[in-house]
mmCIF file of C-alpha atoms in Angstrom:
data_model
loop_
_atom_site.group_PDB
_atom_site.id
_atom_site.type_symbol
_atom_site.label_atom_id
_atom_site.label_comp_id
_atom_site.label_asym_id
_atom_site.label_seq_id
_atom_site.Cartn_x
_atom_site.Cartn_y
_atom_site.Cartn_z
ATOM 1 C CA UNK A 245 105.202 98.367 46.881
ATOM 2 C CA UNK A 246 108.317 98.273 45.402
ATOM 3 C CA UNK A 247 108.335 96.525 41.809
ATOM 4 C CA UNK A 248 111.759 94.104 40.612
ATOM 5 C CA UNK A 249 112.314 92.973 37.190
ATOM 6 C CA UNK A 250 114.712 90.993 36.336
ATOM 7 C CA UNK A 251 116.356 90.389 32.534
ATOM 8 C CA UNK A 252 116.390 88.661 30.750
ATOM 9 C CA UNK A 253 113.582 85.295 32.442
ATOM 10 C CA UNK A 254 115.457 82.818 30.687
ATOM 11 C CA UNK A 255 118.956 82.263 29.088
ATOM 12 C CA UNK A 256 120.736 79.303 27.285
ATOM 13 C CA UNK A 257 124.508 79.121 27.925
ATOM 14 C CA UNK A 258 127.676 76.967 27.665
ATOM 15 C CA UNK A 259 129.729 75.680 30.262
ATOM 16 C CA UNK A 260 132.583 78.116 30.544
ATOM 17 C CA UNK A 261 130.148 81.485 29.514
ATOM 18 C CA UNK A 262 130.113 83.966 31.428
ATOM 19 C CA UNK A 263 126.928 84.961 32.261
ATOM 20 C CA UNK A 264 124.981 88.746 33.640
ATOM 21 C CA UNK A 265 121.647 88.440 34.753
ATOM 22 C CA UNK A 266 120.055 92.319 35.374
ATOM 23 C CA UNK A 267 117.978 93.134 38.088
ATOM 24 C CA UNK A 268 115.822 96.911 37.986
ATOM 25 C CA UNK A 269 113.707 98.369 41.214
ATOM 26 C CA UNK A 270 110.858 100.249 40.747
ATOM 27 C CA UNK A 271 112.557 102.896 43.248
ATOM 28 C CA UNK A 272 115.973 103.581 44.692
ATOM 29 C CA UNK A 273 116.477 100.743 46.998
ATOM 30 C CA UNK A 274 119.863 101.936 47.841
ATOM 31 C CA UNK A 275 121.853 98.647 48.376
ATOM 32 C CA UNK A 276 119.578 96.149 50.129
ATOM 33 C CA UNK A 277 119.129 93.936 47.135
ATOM 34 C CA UNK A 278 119.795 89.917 47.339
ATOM 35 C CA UNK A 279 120.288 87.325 45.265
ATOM 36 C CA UNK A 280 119.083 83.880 45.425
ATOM 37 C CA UNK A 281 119.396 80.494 43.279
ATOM 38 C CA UNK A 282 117.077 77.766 43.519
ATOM 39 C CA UNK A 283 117.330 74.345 41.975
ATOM 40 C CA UNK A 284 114.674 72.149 40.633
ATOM 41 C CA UNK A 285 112.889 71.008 43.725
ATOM 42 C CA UNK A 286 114.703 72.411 45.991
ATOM 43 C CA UNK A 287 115.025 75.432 48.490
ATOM 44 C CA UNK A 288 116.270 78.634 47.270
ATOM 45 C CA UNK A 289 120.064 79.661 48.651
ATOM 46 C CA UNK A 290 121.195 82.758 49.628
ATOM 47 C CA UNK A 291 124.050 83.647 47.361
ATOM 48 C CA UNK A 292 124.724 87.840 47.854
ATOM 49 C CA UNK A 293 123.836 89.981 50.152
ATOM 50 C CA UNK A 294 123.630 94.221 50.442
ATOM 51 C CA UNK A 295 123.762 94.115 46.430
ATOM 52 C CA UNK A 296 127.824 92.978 46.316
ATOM 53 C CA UNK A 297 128.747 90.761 49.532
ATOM 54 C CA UNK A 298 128.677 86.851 49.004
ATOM 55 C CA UNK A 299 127.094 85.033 51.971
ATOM 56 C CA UNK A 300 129.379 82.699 53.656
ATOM 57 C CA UNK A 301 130.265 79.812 51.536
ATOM 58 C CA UNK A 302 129.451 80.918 48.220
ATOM 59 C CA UNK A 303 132.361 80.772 45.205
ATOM 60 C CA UNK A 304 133.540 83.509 44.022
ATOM 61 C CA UNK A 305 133.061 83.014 40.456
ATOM 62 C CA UNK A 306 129.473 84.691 41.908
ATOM 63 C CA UNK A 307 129.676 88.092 41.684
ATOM 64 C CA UNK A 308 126.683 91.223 42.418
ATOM 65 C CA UNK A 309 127.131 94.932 41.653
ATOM 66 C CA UNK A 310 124.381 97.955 41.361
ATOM 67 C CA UNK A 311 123.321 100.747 43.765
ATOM 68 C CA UNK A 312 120.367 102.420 43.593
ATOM 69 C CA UNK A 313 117.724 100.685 41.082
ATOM 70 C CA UNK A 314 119.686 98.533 38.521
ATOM 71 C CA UNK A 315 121.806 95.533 39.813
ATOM 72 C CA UNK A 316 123.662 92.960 38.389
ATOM 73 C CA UNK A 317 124.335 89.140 39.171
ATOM 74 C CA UNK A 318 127.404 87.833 37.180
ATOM 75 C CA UNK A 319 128.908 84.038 36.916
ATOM 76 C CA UNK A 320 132.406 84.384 35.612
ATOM 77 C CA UNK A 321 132.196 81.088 33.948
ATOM 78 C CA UNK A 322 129.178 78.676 34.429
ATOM 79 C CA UNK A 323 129.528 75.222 35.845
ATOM 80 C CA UNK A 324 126.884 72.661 35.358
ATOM 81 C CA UNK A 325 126.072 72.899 38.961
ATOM 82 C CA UNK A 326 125.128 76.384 38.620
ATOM 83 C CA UNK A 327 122.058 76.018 35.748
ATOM 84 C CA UNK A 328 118.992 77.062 38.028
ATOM 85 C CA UNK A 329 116.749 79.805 38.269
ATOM 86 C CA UNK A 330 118.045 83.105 40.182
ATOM 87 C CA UNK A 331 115.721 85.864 41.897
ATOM 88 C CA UNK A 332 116.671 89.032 43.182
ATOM 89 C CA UNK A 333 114.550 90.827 46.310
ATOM 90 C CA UNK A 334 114.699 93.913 47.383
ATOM 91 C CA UNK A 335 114.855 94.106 51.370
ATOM 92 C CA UNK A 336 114.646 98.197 51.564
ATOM 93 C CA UNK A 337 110.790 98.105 52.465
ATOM 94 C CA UNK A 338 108.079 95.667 53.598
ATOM 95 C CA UNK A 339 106.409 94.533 51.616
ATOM 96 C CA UNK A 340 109.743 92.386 50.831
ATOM 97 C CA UNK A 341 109.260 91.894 46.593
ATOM 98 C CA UNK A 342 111.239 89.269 44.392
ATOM 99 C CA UNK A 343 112.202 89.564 40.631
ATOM 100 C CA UNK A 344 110.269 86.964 38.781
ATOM 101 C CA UNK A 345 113.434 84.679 38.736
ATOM 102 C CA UNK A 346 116.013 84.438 35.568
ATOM 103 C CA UNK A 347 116.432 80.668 34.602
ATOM 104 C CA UNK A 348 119.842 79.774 33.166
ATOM 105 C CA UNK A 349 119.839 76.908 31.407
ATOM 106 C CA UNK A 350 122.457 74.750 29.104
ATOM 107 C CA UNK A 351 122.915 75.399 25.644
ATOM 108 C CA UNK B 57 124.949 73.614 61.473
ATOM 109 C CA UNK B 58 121.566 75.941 61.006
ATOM 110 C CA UNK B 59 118.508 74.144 59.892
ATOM 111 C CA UNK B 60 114.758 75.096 59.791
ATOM 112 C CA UNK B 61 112.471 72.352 59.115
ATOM 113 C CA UNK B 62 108.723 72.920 57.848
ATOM 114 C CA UNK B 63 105.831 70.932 58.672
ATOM 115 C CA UNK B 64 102.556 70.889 58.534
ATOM 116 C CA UNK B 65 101.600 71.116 54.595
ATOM 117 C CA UNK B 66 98.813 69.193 53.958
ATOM 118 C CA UNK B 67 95.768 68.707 51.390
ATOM 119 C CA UNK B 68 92.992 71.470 52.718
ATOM 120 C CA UNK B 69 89.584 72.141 51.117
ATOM 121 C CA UNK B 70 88.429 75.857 50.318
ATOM 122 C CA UNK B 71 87.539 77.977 53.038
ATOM 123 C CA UNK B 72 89.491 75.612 55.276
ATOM 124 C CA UNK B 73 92.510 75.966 58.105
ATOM 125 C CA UNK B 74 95.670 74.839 58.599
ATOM 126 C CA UNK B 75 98.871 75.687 61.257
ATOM 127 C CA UNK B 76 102.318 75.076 59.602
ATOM 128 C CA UNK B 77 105.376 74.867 61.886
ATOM 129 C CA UNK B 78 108.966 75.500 61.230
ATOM 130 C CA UNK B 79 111.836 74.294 64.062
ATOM 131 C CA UNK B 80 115.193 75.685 63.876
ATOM 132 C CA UNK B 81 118.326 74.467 65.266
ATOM 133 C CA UNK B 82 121.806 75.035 64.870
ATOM 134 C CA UNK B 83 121.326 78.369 66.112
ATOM 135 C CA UNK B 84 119.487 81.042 68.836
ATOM 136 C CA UNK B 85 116.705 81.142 67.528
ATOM 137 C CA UNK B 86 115.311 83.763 69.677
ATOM 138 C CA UNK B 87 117.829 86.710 68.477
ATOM 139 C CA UNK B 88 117.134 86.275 65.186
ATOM 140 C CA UNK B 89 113.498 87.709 63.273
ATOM 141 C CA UNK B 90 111.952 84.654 60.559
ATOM 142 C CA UNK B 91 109.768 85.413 57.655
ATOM 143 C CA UNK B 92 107.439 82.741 55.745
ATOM 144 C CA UNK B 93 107.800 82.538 51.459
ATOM 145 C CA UNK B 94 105.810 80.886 49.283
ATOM 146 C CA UNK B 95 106.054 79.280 45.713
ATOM 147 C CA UNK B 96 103.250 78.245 43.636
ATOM 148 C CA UNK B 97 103.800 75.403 41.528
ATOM 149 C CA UNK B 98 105.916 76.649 38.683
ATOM 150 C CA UNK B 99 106.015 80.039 39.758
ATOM 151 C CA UNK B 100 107.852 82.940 41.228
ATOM 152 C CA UNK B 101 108.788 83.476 45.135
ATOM 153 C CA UNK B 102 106.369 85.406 47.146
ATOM 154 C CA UNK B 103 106.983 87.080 50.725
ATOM 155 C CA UNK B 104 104.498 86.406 53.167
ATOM 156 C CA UNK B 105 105.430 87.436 56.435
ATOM 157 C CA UNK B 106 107.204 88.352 58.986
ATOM 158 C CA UNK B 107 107.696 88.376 62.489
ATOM 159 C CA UNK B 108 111.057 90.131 64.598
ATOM 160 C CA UNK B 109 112.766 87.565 67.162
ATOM 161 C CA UNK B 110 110.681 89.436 70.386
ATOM 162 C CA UNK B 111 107.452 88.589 68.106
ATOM 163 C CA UNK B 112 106.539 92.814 69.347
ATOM 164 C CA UNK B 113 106.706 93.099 65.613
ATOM 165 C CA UNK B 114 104.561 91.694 62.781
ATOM 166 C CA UNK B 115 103.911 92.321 59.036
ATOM 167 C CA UNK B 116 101.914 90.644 56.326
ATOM 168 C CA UNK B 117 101.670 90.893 52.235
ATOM 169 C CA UNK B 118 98.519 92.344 51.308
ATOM 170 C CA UNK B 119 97.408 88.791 49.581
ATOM 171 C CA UNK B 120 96.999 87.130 53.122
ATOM 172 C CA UNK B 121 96.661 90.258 55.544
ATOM 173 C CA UNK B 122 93.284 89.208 57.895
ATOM 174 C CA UNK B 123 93.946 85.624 56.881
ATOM 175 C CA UNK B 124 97.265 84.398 57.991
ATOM 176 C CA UNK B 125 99.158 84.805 61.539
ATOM 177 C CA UNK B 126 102.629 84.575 62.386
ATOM 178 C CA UNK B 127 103.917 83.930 65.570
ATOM 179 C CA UNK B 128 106.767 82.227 67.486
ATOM 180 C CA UNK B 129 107.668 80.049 70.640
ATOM 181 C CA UNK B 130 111.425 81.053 71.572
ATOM 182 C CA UNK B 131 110.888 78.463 74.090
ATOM 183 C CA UNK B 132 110.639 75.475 71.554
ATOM 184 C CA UNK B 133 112.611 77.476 68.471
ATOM 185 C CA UNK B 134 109.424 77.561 66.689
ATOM 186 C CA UNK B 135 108.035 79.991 64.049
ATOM 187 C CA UNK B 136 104.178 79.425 63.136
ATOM 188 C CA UNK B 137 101.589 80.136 60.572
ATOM 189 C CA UNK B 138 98.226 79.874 61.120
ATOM 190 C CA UNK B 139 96.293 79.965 57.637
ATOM 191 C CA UNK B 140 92.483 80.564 57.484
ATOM 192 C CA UNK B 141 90.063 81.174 54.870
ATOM 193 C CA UNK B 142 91.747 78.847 52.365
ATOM 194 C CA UNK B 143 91.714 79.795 48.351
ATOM 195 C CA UNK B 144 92.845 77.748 45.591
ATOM 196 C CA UNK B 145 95.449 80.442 44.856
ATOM 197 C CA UNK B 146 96.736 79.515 48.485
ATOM 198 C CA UNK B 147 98.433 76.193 47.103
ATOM 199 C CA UNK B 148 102.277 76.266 47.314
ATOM 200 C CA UNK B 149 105.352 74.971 48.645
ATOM 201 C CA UNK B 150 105.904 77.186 52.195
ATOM 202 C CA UNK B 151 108.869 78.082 53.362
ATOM 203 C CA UNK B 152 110.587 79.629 56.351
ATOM 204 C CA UNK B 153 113.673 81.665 56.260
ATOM 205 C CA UNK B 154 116.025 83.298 59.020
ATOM 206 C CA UNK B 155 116.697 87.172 58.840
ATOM 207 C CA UNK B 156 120.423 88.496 59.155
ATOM 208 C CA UNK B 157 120.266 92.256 59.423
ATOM 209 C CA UNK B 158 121.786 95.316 60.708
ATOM 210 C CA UNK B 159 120.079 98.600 62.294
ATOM 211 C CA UNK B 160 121.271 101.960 61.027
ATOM 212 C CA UNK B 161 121.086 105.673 61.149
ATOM 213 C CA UNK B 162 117.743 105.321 58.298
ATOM 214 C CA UNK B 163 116.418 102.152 59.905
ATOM 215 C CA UNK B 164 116.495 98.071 60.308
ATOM 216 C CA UNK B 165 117.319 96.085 57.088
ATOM 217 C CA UNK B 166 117.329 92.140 56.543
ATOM 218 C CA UNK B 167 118.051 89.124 54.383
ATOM 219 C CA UNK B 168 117.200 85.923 54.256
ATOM 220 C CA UNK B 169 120.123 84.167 55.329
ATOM 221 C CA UNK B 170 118.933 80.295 55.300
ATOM 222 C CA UNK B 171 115.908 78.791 54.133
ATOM 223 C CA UNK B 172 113.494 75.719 55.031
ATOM 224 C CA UNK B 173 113.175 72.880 52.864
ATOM 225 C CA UNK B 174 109.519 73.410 52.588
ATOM 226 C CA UNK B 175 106.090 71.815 53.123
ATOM 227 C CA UNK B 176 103.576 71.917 50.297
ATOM 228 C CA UNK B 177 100.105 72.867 50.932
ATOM 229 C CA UNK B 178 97.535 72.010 48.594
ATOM 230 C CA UNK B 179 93.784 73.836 48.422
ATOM 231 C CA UNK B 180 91.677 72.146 46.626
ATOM 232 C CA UNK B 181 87.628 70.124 46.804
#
């Protein structure tokens, strides 16, 4: 199976920061990595898709980059709305495998 | 507007059974493969399963291979999830999720495109 770890599994920031949460494979995963955010008690949303491409609806202050094993979510400049906890998944190979989730929270 | 809504959670002793359901709408269901997640309270998200929109196709995480079954009703845009031998370490909020994907030259790859709200199941005496 393939292993993701995510850095670092919990950050304090300011509205306004700009903020890089790292994702690593285990293995080459080429570019099928996603990105999700999930609120307190609710559902996880699909934000980025194929490591770079926002799904439909998403702002573009959300941005993904990486190839291979190490990926990166950015937020050019965090809005309250956007303190939640992120997880990245690899979709190369079943078993599908999340990161253990980065929670962003307000300084 | 897509939706998939979970049922079916309930409180379940050890050892126990229990079918959760998840309708769609808002979309063809039936071109489109769906995968079951699960969250344990306060933890990480954990694939469970998943099943390709002809249900010809099936696979399972090792932690509930032999215990759980997917399958699907195009006919009533339904995904299932029959759960058997119920352990404590079961308990979790279950969610469904649709699959957008492509087929290439090195194989089929999908995301989870939209997700369920949820339905909690609980194991416990």
């Amino acid at each position: 199976d393939i292993q993701m770890t995510q850095s670092p599994s919990s950050l304090s920031a300011s509205v306004g920061d700009r903020v890089t949460i790292t994702c690593r494979a285990s293995q080459g995963i080429s570019n099928y990595l996603a990105w999700f955010q999930q609120k307190p008690g609710k559902a996880p949303k699909s934000l980025i898709y194929a490591a770079s491409n926002l799904q439909n609806g998403v702002p573009s202050k959300f941005s993904g980059s990486g190839y291979g094993t190490d990926f990166t979510l950015t937020i050019s400049s965090l809005q309250p709305e956007d303190f939640a906890t992120y997880y990245c998944q690899q979709y190369n190979s079943y078993p599908l495998t999340f990161g253990q989730g980065t929670k962003v929270e307000i300084k | 507007e897509v939706q998939l809504v979970e049922s079916g959670g309930d409180l379940v002793q050890p050892g126990g059974s229990l079918r959760l359901s998840c309708v769609a709408s808002g979309f063809t269901f039936g071109s489109y493969s769906v995968n079951w997640v699960r969250q344990a309270p306060g933890k990480g998200l954990e694939w469970l399963s998943y099943i390709s929109h002809t249900a010809e196709v099936a696979y399972y995480a090792d932690s509930v291979k032999g215990r759980f079954t997917i399958s699907r009703d195009n006919a009533k845009n339904s995904l299932y999830l029959q759960m058997n031998s119920l352990r404590a370490e079961d308990t979790a909020v279950y969610y469904c999720t649709r699959d957008e994907g492509f087929c290439g030259s090195s194989g089929c790859y999908r995301w989870a495109d939209y997700w369920g709200q949820g339905t909690l199941v609980t194991v416990s005496s």
